[in-house]
JSON list of C-alpha atoms and ligand atoms in Angstrom, two decimals:
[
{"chain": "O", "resi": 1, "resn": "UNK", "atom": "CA", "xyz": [13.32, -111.77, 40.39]},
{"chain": "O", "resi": 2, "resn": "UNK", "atom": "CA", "xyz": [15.75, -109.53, 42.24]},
{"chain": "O", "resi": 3, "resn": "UNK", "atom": "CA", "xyz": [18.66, -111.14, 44.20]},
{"chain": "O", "resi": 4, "resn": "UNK", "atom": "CA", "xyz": [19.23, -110.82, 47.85]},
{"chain": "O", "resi": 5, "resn": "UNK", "atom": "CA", "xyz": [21.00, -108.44, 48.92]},
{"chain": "O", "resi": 6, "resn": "UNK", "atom": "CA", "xyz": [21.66, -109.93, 51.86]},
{"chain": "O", "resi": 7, "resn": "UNK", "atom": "CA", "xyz": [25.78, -110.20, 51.49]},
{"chain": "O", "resi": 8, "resn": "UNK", "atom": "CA", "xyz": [27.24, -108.62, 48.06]},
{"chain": "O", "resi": 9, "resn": "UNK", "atom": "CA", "xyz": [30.68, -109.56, 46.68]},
{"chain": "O", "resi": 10, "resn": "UNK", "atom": "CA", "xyz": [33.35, -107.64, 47.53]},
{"chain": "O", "resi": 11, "resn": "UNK", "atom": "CA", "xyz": [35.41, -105.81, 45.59]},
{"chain": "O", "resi": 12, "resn": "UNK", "atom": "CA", "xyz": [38.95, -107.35, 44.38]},
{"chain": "O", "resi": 13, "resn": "UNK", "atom": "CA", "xyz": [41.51, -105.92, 46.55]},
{"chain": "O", "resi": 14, "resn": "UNK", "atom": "CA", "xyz": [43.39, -104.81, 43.14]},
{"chain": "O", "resi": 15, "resn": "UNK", "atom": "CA", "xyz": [42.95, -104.46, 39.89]},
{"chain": "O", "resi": 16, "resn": "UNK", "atom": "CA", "xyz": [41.48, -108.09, 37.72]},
{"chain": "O", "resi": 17, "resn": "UNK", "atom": "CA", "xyz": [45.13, -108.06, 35.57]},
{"chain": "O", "resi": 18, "resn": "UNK", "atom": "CA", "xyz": [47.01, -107.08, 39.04]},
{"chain": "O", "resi": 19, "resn": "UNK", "atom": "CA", "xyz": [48.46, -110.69, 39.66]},
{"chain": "O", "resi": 20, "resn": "UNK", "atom": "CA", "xyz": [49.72, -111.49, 35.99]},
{"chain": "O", "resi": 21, "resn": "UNK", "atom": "CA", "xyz": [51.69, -113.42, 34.72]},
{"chain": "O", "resi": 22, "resn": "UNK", "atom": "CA", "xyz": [51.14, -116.08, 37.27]},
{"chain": "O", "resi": 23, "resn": "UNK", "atom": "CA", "xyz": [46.89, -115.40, 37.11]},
{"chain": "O", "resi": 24, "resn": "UNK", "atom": "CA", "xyz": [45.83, -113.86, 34.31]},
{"chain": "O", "resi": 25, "resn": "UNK", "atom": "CA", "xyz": [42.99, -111.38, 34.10]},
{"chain": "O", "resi": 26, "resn": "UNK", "atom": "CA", "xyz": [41.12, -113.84, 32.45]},
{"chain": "O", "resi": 27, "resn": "UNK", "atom": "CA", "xyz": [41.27, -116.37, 35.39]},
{"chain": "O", "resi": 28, "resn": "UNK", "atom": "CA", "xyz": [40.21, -113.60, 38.41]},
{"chain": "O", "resi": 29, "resn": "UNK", "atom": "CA", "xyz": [37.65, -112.41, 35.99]},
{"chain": "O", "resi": 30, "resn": "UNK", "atom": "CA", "xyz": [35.97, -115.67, 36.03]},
{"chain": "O", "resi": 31, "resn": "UNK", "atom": "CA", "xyz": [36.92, -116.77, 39.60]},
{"chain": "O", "resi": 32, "resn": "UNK", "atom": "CA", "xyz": [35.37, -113.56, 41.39]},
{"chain": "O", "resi": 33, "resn": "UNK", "atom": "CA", "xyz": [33.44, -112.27, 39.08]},
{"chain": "O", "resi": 34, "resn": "UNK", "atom": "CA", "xyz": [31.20, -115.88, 38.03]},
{"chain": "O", "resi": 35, "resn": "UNK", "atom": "CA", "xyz": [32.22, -118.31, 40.80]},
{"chain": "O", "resi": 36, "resn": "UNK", "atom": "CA", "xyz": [32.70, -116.38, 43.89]},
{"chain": "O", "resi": 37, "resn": "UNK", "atom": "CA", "xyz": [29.38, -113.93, 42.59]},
{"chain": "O", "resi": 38, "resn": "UNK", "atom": "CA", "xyz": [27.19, -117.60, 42.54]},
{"chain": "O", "resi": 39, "resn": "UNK", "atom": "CA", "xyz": [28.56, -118.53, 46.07]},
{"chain": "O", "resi": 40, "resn": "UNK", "atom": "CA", "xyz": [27.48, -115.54, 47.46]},
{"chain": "O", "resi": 41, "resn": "UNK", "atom": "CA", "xyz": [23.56, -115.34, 45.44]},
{"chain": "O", "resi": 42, "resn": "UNK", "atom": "CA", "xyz": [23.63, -118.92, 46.66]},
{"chain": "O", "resi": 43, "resn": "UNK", "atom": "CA", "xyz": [23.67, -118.36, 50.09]},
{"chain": "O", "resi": 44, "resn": "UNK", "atom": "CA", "xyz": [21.33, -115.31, 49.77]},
{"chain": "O", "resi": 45, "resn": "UNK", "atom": "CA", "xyz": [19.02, -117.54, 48.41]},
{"chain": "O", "resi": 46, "resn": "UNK", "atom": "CA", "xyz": [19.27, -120.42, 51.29]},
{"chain": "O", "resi": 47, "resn": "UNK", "atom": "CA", "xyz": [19.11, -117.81, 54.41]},
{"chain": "O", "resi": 48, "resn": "UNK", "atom": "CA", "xyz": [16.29, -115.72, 52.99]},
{"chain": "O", "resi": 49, "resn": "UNK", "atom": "CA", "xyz": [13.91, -115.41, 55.86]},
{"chain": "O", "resi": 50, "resn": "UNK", "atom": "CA", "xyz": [15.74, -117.49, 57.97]},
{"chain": "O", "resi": 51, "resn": "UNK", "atom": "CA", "xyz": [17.31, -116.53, 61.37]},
{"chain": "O", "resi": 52, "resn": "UNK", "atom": "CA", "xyz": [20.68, -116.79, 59.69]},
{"chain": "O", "resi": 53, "resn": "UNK", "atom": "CA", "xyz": [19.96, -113.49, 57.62]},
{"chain": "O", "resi": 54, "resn": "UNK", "atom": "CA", "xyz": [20.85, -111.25, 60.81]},
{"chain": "O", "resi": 55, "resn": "UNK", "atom": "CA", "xyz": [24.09, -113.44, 61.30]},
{"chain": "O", "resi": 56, "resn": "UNK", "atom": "CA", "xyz": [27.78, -113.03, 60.66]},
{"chain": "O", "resi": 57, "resn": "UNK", "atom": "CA", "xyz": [28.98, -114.70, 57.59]},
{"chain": "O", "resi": 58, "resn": "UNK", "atom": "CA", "xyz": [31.62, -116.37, 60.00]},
{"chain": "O", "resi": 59, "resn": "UNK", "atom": "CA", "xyz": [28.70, -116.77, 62.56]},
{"chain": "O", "resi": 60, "resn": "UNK", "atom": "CA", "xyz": [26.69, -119.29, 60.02]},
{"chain": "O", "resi": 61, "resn": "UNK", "atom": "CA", "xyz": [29.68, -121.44, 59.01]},
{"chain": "O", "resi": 62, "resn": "UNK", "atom": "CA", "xyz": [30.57, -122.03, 62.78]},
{"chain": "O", "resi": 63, "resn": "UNK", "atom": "CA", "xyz": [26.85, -122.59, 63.39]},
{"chain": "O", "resi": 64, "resn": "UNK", "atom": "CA", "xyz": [25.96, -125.04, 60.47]},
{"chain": "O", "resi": 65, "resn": "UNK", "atom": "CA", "xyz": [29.93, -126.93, 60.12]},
{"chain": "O", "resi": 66, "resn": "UNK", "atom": "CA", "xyz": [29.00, -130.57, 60.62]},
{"chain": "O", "resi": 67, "resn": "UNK", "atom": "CA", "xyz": [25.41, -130.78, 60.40]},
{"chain": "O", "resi": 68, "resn": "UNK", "atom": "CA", "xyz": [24.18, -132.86, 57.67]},
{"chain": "O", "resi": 69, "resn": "UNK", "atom": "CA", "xyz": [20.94, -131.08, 56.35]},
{"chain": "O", "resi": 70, "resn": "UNK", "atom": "CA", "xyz": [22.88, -127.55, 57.35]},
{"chain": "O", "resi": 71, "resn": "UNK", "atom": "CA", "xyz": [25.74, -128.76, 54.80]},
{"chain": "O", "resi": 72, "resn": "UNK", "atom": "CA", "xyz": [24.65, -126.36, 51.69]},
{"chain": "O", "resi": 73, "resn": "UNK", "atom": "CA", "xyz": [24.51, -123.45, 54.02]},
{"chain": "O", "resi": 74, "resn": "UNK", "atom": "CA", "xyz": [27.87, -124.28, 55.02]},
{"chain": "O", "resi": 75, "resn": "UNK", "atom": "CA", "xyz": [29.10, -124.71, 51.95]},
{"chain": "O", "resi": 76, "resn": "UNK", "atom": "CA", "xyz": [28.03, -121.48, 50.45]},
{"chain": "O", "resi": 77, "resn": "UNK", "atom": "CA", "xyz": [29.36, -119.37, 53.22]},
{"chain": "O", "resi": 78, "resn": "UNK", "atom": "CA", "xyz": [32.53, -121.26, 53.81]},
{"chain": "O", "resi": 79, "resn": "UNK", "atom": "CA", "xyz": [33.22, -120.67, 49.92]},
{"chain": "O", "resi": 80, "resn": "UNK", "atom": "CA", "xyz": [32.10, -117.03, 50.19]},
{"chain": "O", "resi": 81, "resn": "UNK", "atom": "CA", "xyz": [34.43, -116.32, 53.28]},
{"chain": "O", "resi": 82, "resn": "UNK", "atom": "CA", "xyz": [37.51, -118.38, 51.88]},
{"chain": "O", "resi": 83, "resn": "UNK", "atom": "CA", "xyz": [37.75, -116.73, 48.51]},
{"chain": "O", "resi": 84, "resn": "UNK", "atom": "CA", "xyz": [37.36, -113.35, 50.14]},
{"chain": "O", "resi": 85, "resn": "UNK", "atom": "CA", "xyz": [39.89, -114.29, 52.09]},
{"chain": "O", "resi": 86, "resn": "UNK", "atom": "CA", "xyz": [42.31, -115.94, 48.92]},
{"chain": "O", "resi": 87, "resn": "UNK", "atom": "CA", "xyz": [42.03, -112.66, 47.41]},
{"chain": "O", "resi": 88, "resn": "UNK", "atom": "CA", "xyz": [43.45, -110.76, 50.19]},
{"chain": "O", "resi": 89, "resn": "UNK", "atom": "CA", "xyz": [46.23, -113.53, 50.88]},
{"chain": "O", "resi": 90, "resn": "UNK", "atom": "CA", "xyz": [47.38, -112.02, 47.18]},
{"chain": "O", "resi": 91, "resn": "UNK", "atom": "CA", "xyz": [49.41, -109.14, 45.98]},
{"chain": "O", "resi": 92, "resn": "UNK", "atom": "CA", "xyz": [51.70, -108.50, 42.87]},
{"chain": "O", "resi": 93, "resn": "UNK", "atom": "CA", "xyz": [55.16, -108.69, 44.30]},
{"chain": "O", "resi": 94, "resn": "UNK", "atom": "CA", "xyz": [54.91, -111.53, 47.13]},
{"chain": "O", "resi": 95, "resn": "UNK", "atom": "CA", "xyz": [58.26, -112.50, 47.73]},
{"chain": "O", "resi": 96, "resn": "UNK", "atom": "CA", "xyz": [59.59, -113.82, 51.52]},
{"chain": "O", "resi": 97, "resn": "UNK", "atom": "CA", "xyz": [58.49, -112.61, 54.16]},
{"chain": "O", "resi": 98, "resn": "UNK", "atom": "CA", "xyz": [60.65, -110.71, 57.01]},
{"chain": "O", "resi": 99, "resn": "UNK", "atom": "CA", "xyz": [59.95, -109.60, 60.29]},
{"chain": "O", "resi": 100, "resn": "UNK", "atom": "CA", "xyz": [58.02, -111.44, 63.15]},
{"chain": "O", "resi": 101, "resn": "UNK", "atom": "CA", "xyz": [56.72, -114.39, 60.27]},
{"chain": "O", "resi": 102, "resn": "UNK", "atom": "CA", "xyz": [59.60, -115.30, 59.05]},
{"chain": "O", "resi": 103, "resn": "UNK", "atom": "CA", "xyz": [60.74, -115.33, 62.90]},
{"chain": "O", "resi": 104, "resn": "UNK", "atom": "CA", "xyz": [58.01, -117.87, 63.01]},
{"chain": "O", "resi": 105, "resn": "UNK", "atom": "CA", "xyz": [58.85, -120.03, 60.13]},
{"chain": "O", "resi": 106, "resn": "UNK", "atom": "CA", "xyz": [62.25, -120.56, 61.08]},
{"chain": "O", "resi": 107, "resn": "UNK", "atom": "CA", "xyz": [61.25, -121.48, 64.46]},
{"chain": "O", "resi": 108, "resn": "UNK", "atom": "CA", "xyz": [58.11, -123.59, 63.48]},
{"chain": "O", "resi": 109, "resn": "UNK", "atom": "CA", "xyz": [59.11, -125.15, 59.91]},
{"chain": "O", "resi": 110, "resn": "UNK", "atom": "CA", "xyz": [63.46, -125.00, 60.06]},
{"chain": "O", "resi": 111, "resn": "UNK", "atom": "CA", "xyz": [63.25, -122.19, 57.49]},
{"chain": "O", "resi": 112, "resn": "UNK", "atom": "CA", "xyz": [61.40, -120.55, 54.54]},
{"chain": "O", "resi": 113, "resn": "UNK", "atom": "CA", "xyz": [62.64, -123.35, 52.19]},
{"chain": "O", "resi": 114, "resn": "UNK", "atom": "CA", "xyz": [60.91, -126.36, 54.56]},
{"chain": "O", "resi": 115, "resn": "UNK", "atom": "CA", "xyz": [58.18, -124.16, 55.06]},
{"chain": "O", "resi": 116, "resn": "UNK", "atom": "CA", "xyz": [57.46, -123.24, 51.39]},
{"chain": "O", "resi": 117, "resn": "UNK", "atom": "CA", "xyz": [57.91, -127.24, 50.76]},
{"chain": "O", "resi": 118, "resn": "UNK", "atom": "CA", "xyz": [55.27, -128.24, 53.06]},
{"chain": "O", "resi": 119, "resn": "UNK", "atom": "CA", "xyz": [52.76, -125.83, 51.52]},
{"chain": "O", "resi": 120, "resn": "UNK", "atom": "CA", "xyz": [53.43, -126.89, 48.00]},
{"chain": "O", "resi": 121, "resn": "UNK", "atom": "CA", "xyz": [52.77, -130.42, 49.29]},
{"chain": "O", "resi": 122, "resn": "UNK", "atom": "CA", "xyz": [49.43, -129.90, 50.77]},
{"chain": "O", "resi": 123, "resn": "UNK", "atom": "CA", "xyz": [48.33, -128.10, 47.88]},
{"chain": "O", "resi": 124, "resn": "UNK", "atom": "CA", "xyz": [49.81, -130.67, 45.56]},
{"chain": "O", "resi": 125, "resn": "UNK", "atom": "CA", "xyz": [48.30, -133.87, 47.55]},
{"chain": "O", "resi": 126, "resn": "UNK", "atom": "CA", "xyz": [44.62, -132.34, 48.53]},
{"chain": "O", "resi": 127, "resn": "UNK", "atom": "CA", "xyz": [42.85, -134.39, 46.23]},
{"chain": "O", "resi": 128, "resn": "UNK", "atom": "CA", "xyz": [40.09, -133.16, 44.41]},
{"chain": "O", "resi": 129, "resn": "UNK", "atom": "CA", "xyz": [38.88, -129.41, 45.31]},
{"chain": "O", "resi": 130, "resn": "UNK", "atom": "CA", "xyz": [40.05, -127.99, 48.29]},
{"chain": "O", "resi": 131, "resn": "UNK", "atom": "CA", "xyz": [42.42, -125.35, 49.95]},
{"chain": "O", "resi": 132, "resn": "UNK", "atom": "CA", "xyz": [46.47, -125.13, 51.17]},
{"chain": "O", "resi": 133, "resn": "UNK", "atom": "CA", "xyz": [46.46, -122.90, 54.14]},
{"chain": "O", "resi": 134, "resn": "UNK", "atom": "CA", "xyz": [49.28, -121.59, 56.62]},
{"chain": "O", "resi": 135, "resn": "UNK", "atom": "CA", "xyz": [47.25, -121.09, 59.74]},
{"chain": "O", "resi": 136, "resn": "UNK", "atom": "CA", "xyz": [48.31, -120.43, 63.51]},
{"chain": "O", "resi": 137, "resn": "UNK", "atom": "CA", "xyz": [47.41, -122.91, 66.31]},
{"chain": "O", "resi": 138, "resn": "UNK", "atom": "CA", "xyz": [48.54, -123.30, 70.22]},
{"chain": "O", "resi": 139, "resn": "UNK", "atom": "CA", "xyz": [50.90, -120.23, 69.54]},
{"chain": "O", "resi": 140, "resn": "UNK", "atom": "CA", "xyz": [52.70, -121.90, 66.45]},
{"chain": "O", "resi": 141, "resn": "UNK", "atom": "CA", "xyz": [52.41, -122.13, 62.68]},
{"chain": "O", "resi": 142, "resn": "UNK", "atom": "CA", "xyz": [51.53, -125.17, 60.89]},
{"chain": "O", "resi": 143, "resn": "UNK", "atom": "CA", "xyz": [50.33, -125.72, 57.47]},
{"chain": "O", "resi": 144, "resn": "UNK", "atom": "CA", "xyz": [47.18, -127.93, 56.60]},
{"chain": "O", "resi": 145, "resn": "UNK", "atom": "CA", "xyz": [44.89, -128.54, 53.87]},
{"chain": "O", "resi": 146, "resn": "UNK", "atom": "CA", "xyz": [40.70, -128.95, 53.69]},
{"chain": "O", "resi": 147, "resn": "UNK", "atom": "CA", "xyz": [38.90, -130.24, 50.98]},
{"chain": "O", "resi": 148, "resn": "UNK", "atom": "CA", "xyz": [35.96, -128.83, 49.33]},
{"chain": "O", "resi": 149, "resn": "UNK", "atom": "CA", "xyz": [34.46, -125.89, 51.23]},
{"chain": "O", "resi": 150, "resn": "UNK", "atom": "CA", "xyz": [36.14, -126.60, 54.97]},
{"chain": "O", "resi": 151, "resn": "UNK", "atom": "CA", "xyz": [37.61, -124.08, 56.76]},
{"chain": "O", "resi": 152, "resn": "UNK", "atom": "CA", "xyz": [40.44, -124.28, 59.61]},
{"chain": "O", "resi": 153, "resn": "UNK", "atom": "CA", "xyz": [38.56, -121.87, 61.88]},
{"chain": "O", "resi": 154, "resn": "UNK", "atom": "CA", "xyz": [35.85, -124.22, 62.62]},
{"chain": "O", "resi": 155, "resn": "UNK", "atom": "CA", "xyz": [38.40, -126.30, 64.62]},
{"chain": "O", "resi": 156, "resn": "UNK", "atom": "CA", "xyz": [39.84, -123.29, 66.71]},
{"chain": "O", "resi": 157, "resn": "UNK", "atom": "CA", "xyz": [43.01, -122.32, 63.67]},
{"chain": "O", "resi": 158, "resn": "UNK", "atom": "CA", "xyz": [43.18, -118.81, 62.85]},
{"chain": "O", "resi": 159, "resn": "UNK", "atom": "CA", "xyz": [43.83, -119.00, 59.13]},
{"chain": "O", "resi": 160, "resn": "UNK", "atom": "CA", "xyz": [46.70, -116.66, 57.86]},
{"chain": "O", "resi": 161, "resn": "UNK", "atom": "CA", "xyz": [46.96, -117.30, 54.34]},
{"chain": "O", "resi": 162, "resn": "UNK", "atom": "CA", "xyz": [45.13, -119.94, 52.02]},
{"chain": "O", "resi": 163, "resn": "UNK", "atom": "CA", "xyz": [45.75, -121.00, 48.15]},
{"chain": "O", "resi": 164, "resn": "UNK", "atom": "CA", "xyz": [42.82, -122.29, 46.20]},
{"chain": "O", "resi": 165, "resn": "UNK", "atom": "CA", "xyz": [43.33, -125.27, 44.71]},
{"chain": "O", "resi": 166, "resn": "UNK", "atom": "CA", "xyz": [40.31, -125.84, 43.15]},
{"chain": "O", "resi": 167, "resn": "UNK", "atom": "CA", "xyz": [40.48, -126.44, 39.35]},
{"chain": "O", "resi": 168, "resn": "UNK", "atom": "CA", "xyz": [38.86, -123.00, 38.82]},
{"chain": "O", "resi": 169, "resn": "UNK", "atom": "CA", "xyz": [41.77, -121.62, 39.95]},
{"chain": "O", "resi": 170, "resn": "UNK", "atom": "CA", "xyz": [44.44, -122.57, 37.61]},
{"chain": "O", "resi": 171, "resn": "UNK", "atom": "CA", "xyz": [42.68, -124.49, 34.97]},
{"chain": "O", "resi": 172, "resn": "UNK", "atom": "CA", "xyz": [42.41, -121.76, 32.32]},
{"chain": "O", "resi": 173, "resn": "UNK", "atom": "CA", "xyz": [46.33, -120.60, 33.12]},
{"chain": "O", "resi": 174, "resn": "UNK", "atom": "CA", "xyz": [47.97, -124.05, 34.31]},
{"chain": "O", "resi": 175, "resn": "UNK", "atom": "CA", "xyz": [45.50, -126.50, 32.72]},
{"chain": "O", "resi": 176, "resn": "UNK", "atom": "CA", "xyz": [46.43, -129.72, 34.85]},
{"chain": "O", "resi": 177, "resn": "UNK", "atom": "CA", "xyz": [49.49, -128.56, 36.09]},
{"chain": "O", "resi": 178, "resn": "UNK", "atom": "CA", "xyz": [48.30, -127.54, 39.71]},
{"chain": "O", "resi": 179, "resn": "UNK", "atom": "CA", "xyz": [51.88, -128.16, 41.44]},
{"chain": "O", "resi": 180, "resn": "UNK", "atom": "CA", "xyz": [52.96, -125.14, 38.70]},
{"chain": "O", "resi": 181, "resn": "UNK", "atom": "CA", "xyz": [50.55, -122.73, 39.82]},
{"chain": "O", "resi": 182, "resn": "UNK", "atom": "CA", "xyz": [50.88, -123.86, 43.68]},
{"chain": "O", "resi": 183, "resn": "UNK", "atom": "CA", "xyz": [54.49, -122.82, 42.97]},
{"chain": "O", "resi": 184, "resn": "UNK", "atom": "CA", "xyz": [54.20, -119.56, 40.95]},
{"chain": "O", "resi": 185, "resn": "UNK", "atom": "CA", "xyz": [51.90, -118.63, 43.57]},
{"chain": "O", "resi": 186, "resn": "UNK", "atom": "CA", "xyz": [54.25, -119.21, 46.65]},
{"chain": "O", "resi": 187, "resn": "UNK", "atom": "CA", "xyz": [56.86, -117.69, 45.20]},
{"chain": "O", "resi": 188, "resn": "UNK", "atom": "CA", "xyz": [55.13, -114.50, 43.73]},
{"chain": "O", "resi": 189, "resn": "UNK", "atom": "CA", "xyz": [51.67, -113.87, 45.43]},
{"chain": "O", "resi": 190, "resn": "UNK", "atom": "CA", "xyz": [51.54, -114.16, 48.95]},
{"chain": "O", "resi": 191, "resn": "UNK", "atom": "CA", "xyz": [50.52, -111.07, 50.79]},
{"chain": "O", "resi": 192, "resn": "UNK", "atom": "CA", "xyz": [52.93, -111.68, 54.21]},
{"chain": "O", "resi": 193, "resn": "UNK", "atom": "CA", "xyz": [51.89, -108.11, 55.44]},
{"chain": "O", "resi": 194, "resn": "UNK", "atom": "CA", "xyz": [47.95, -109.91, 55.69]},
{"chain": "O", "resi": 195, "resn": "UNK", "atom": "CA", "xyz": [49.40, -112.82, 56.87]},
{"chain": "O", "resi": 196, "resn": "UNK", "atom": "CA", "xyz": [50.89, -110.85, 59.99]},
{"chain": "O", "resi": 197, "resn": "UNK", "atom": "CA", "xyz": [47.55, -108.84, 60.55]},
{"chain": "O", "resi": 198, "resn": "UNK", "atom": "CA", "xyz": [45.62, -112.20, 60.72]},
{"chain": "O", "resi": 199, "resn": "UNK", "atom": "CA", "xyz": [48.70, -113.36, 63.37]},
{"chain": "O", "resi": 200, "resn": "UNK", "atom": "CA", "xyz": [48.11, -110.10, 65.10]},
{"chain": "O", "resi": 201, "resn": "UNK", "atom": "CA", "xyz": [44.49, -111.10, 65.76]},
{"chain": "O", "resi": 202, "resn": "UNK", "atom": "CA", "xyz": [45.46, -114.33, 66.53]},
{"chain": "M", "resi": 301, "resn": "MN", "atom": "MN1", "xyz": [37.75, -120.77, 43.98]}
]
């Protein structure tokens, strides 16, 4: 049986060994290529000759967020939008921001340090699977967590940059050791130049 090729997986922004040390080549190989790939087939699957097939991706998780026998829709489409966006809230380098965000994080969090603090905490304390994000809301920044599939832009927060803490994400690099990888990944990932784009838009 053929798949639906209703929405395909996209392309890693950069190369599968582009973000080692902290995730190895092994780890995105997996996490795109096997989980984020069933996420998407999934929800091919579940919209096939429904009305959601002419919809936006972003357009079915606002539509079906909350409803009970709409939840594995949700959940499908929520996971295939967040990982896109993980991937592109990574790039080798990372570092601190400058400019207009870390404008933003002095004035919203008292400074990178606080900021980066607060982050590592909602990763560290989401319990089970789920997802740290730095997100803009009434024209500040704030950091929050969701579990499972949920996704701040279902309650009116542009997301600007999210960290999967599922245990697919680390297990194979970090084993248990989430609060490592939540660390390595703050400190060396984050793509500040798509978190200002999404703050653009905001
Ligand atoms: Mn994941």
């Amino acid at each position: 049986m053929l798949a639906s090729t209703l929405f395909s997986l996209p392309p890693l922004p950069y190369p599968e060994n582009a973000l080692e040390p902290v995730i190895s080549a092994n780890t995105l190989s997996f996490h795109h290529g096997k989980h984020h790939k069933t996420y998407i087939e999934t929800l091919n699957k579940l919209i096939k000759g429904t009305d959601y097939e002419s919809s936006s991706l972003e357009s079915i998780i606002t539509e079906t967020a909350g409803k009970a026998d709409k939840m594995q829709v949700f959940n499908n489409a929520a996971q295939s939008w967040n990982h896109t966006f993980f991937w592109n809230s990574l790039k080798r380098g990372g570092g601190k921001p400058t400019g207009i965000i870390a404008q933003k994080l002095d004035a919203d969090f008292g400074g990178y340090a606080n900021f980066k603090k607060e982050l590592a905490n909602a990763c560290v304390t989401q319990f089970g699977s789920g997802w740290g994000w730095l997100v803009a809301a009434g024209g500040k920044l704030k950091v929050v967590k969701t579990g499972n599939a949920d996704v701040p832009f279902v309650k009116g927060q542009t997301p600007l940059l999210t960290i999967d803490v599922w245990e697919h994400a680390y297990y194979l690099d970090y084993q248990n050791r989430r609060a490592d990888y939540v660390e390595a990944v703050i400190d060396k990932l984050l793509n500040w130049s798509f978190a200002e784009e999404n703050l653009a838009n905001a």
